CSV table of N, CA and C in Angstrom, one decimal:
chain,number,residue,atom,x,y,z
A,1,MET,N,-9.3,2.6,-6.3
A,1,MET,CA,-9.5,3.0,-4.9
A,1,MET,C,-11.0,3.3,-4.8
A,2,ARG,N,-11.6,2.9,-3.6
A,2,ARG,CA,-13.0,3.0,-3.4
A,2,ARG,C,-13.4,4.2,-2.6
A,3,LEU,N,-12.6,5.2,-2.6
A,3,LEU,CA,-12.8,6.4,-1.7
A,3,LEU,C,-14.2,7.0,-1.9
A,4,ARG,N,-14.5,7.3,-3.1
A,4,ARG,CA,-15.8,8.0,-3.4
A,4,ARG,C,-17.0,7.1,-2.8
A,5,GLU,N,-17.0,5.8,-3.1
A,5,GLU,CA,-18.0,5.0,-2.6
A,5,GLU,C,-18.2,5.0,-1.1
A,6,VAL,N,-17.1,4.9,-0.4
A,6,VAL,CA,-17.1,4.9,1.1
A,6,VAL,C,-17.5,6.3,1.6
A,7,ARG,N,-17.0,7.3,1.0
A,7,ARG,CA,-17.3,8.7,1.4
A,7,ARG,C,-18.8,9.0,1.3
A,8,GLU,N,-19.3,8.6,0.1
A,8,GLU,CA,-20.7,8.9,-0.2
A,8,GLU,C,-21.6,8.1,0.7
A,9,ARG,N,-21.2,6.8,1.0
A,9,ARG,CA,-22.0,5.9,1.9
A,9,ARG,C,-22.1,6.5,3.3
A,10,GLN,N,-21.1,7.3,3.7
A,10,GLN,CA,-21.1,7.9,5.0
A,10,GLN,C,-21.7,9.3,5.0
A,11,GLY,N,-22.2,9.8,3.8
A,11,GLY,CA,-22.8,11.0,3.7
A,11,GLY,C,-21.9,12.2,3.8
A,12,LEU,N,-20.6,12.1,3.5
A,12,LEU,CA,-19.7,13.2,3.6
A,12,LEU,C,-19.4,13.8,2.2
A,13,THR,N,-19.2,15.1,2.2
A,13,THR,CA,-18.8,15.8,1.1
A,13,THR,C,-17.2,15.7,1.0
A,14,GLN,N,-16.7,16.0,-0.2
A,14,GLN,CA,-15.2,16.0,-0.3
A,14,GLN,C,-14.6,17.0,0.7
A,15,GLU,N,-15.3,18.1,0.8
A,15,GLU,CA,-14.8,19.2,1.7
A,15,GLU,C,-14.7,18.7,3.1
A,16,ARG,N,-15.8,18.1,3.6
A,16,ARG,CA,-15.9,17.7,5.0
A,16,ARG,C,-14.9,16.6,5.2
A,17,LEU,N,-14.8,15.6,4.3
A,17,LEU,CA,-13.8,14.6,4.5
A,17,LEU,C,-12.4,15.2,4.6
A,18,GLY,N,-12.1,16.1,3.7
A,18,GLY,CA,-10.8,16.8,3.7
A,18,GLY,C,-10.5,17.5,5.1
A,19,GLU,N,-11.6,18.1,5.6
A,19,GLU,CA,-11.4,18.7,7.0
A,19,GLU,C,-11.1,17.7,8.0
A,20,LEU,N,-11.9,16.6,8.0
A,20,LEU,CA,-11.7,15.5,9.0
A,20,LEU,C,-10.3,14.9,8.9
A,21,ALA,N,-9.8,14.7,7.7
A,21,ALA,CA,-8.6,14.0,7.4
A,21,ALA,C,-7.4,14.9,7.4
A,22,ALA,N,-7.6,16.2,7.4
A,22,ALA,CA,-6.5,17.2,7.3
A,22,ALA,C,-5.8,17.1,5.9
A,23,VAL,N,-6.7,16.9,4.9
A,23,VAL,CA,-6.2,16.7,3.5
A,23,VAL,C,-7.0,17.7,2.7
A,24,ASP,N,-6.4,18.4,1.8
A,24,ASP,CA,-7.0,19.3,0.9
A,24,ASP,C,-8.2,18.7,0.1
A,25,ARG,N,-9.3,19.4,0.0
A,25,ARG,CA,-10.4,18.9,-0.8
A,25,ARG,C,-10.0,18.5,-2.2
A,26,LYS,N,-9.1,19.3,-2.8
A,26,LYS,CA,-8.7,19.1,-4.2
A,26,LYS,C,-8.0,17.7,-4.2
A,27,THR,N,-7.2,17.4,-3.2
A,27,THR,CA,-6.5,16.1,-3.2
A,27,THR,C,-7.6,15.0,-3.1
A,28,ILE,N,-8.6,15.1,-2.3
A,28,ILE,CA,-9.7,14.1,-2.3
A,28,ILE,C,-10.3,13.9,-3.7
A,29,ASN,N,-10.5,15.0,-4.3
A,29,ASN,CA,-11.1,15.0,-5.6
A,29,ASN,C,-10.2,14.3,-6.6
A,30,ARG,N,-8.9,14.6,-6.6
A,30,ARG,CA,-8.0,14.0,-7.5
A,30,ARG,C,-7.8,12.5,-7.3
A,31,ILE,N,-7.9,12.1,-6.0
A,31,ILE,CA,-7.8,10.7,-5.7
A,31,ILE,C,-9.0,10.0,-6.2
A,32,GLU,N,-10.2,10.5,-6.0
A,32,GLU,CA,-11.4,9.9,-6.4
A,32,GLU,C,-11.5,9.8,-8.0
A,33,ASN,N,-10.9,10.7,-8.7
A,33,ASN,CA,-10.9,10.7,-10.1
A,33,ASN,C,-9.7,10.1,-10.8
A,34,GLY,N,-8.9,9.4,-9.9
A,34,GLY,CA,-7.8,8.7,-10.5
A,34,GLY,C,-6.7,9.5,-11.0
A,35,MET,N,-6.6,10.8,-10.6
A,35,MET,CA,-5.6,11.7,-11.2
A,35,MET,C,-4.4,11.8,-10.2
A,36,TYR,N,-4.5,11.2,-9.1
A,36,TYR,CA,-3.5,11.3,-8.0
A,36,TYR,C,-3.4,10.0,-7.2
A,37,SER,N,-2.2,9.5,-7.0
A,37,SER,CA,-2.0,8.4,-6.1
A,37,SER,C,-1.6,8.9,-4.8
A,38,PRO,N,-2.4,8.7,-3.8
A,38,PRO,CA,-2.1,9.3,-2.5
A,38,PRO,C,-0.9,8.7,-1.8
A,39,ARG,N,-0.2,9.6,-1.0
A,39,ARG,CA,0.9,9.1,-0.2
A,39,ARG,C,0.3,8.2,0.9
A,40,LEU,N,1.1,7.3,1.4
A,40,LEU,CA,0.7,6.4,2.4
A,40,LEU,C,0.1,7.1,3.6
A,41,ASP,N,0.7,8.2,4.0
A,41,ASP,CA,0.2,8.9,5.2
A,41,ASP,C,-1.2,9.5,4.9
A,42,ASN,N,-1.4,9.9,3.7
A,42,ASN,CA,-2.8,10.4,3.4
A,42,ASN,C,-3.8,9.3,3.4
A,43,VAL,N,-3.4,8.1,2.9
A,43,VAL,CA,-4.3,7.0,3.0
A,43,VAL,C,-4.8,6.7,4.4
A,44,PHE,N,-3.8,6.7,5.3
A,44,PHE,CA,-4.1,6.4,6.7
A,44,PHE,C,-4.9,7.6,7.3
A,45,GLN,N,-4.6,8.8,7.0
A,45,GLN,CA,-5.4,10.0,7.5
A,45,GLN,C,-6.9,9.9,7.0
A,46,ILE,N,-7.1,9.6,5.8
A,46,ILE,CA,-8.4,9.5,5.2
A,46,ILE,C,-9.2,8.3,5.8
A,47,ALA,N,-8.5,7.1,5.9
A,47,ALA,CA,-9.2,6.0,6.5
A,47,ALA,C,-9.5,6.3,8.0
A,48,ASP,N,-8.7,6.9,8.7
A,48,ASP,CA,-9.0,7.3,10.1
A,48,ASP,C,-10.2,8.2,10.2
A,49,ALA,N,-10.2,9.2,9.3
A,49,ALA,CA,-11.3,10.1,9.3
A,49,ALA,C,-12.7,9.4,8.9
A,50,LEU,N,-12.6,8.4,8.1
A,50,LEU,CA,-13.8,7.6,7.7
A,50,LEU,C,-14.1,6.5,8.8
A,51,GLY,N,-13.2,6.3,9.7
A,51,GLY,CA,-13.4,5.3,10.7
A,51,GLY,C,-13.3,3.8,10.2
A,52,ILE,N,-12.5,3.6,9.2
A,52,ILE,CA,-12.3,2.3,8.6
A,52,ILE,C,-10.9,1.9,8.5
A,53,PRO,N,-10.6,0.6,8.4
A,53,PRO,CA,-9.2,0.2,8.1
A,53,PRO,C,-8.8,0.7,6.7
A,54,ALA,N,-7.5,1.1,6.6
A,54,ALA,CA,-7.1,1.6,5.3
A,54,ALA,C,-7.3,0.6,4.2
A,55,LYS,N,-7.1,-0.7,4.5
A,55,LYS,CA,-7.3,-1.7,3.4
A,55,LYS,C,-8.7,-1.7,2.8
A,56,GLU,N,-9.7,-1.2,3.5
A,56,GLU,CA,-11.0,-1.2,3.0
A,56,GLU,C,-11.2,-0.2,1.8
A,57,LEU,N,-10.3,0.8,1.7
A,57,LEU,CA,-10.3,1.7,0.6
A,57,LEU,C,-9.8,1.0,-0.7
A,58,PHE,N,-9.1,-0.1,-0.5
A,58,PHE,CA,-8.6,-0.8,-1.7
A,58,PHE,C,-9.3,-2.1,-2.0
A,59,ASP,N,-10.0,-2.7,-1.0
A,59,ASP,CA,-10.6,-4.0,-1.2
A,59,ASP,C,-11.8,-3.8,-2.1
A,60,THR,N,-12.1,-4.8,-2.9
A,60,THR,CA,-13.3,-4.8,-3.7
A,60,THR,C,-14.4,-5.5,-2.8
A,61,PRO,N,-15.6,-5.1,-2.9
A,61,PRO,CA,-16.7,-5.8,-2.1
A,61,PRO,C,-16.8,-7.2,-2.5
A,62,GLU,N,-17.1,-8.1,-1.5
A,62,GLU,CA,-17.3,-9.5,-1.8
A,62,GLU,C,-18.6,-9.6,-2.6
A,63,VAL,N,-18.6,-10.5,-3.6
A,63,VAL,CA,-19.8,-10.7,-4.4
A,63,VAL,C,-20.4,-12.1,-4.0
A,64,SER,N,-21.6,-12.0,-3.7
A,64,SER,CA,-22.3,-13.3,-3.3
A,64,SER,C,-22.8,-13.9,-4.6
A,65,LEU,N,-22.5,-15.2,-4.8
A,65,LEU,CA,-22.9,-15.9,-5.9
A,65,LEU,C,-24.2,-16.6,-5.7
A,66,GLY,N,-24.7,-16.5,-4.5
A,66,GLY,CA,-26.0,-17.2,-4.2
A,66,GLY,C,-25.8,-18.6,-3.9
A,67,ALA,N,-26.9,-19.2,-3.5
A,67,ALA,CA,-26.8,-20.7,-3.1
A,67,ALA,C,-27.7,-21.5,-4.0
């Protein structure tokens, strides 16, 4: 899951994202550290708080191989 990358890119702390998503900061931390697999409703709450589609939390960035 790319949660930390997206959260940091938006300049949010774990605490602030937790507030925006109505998810405990500890849960955000555990998800980012791979210690917890979030429930589907949490994934959608977090994605909504970040203003992104939920699938973006799981997609890997496209790699440009150049021309």
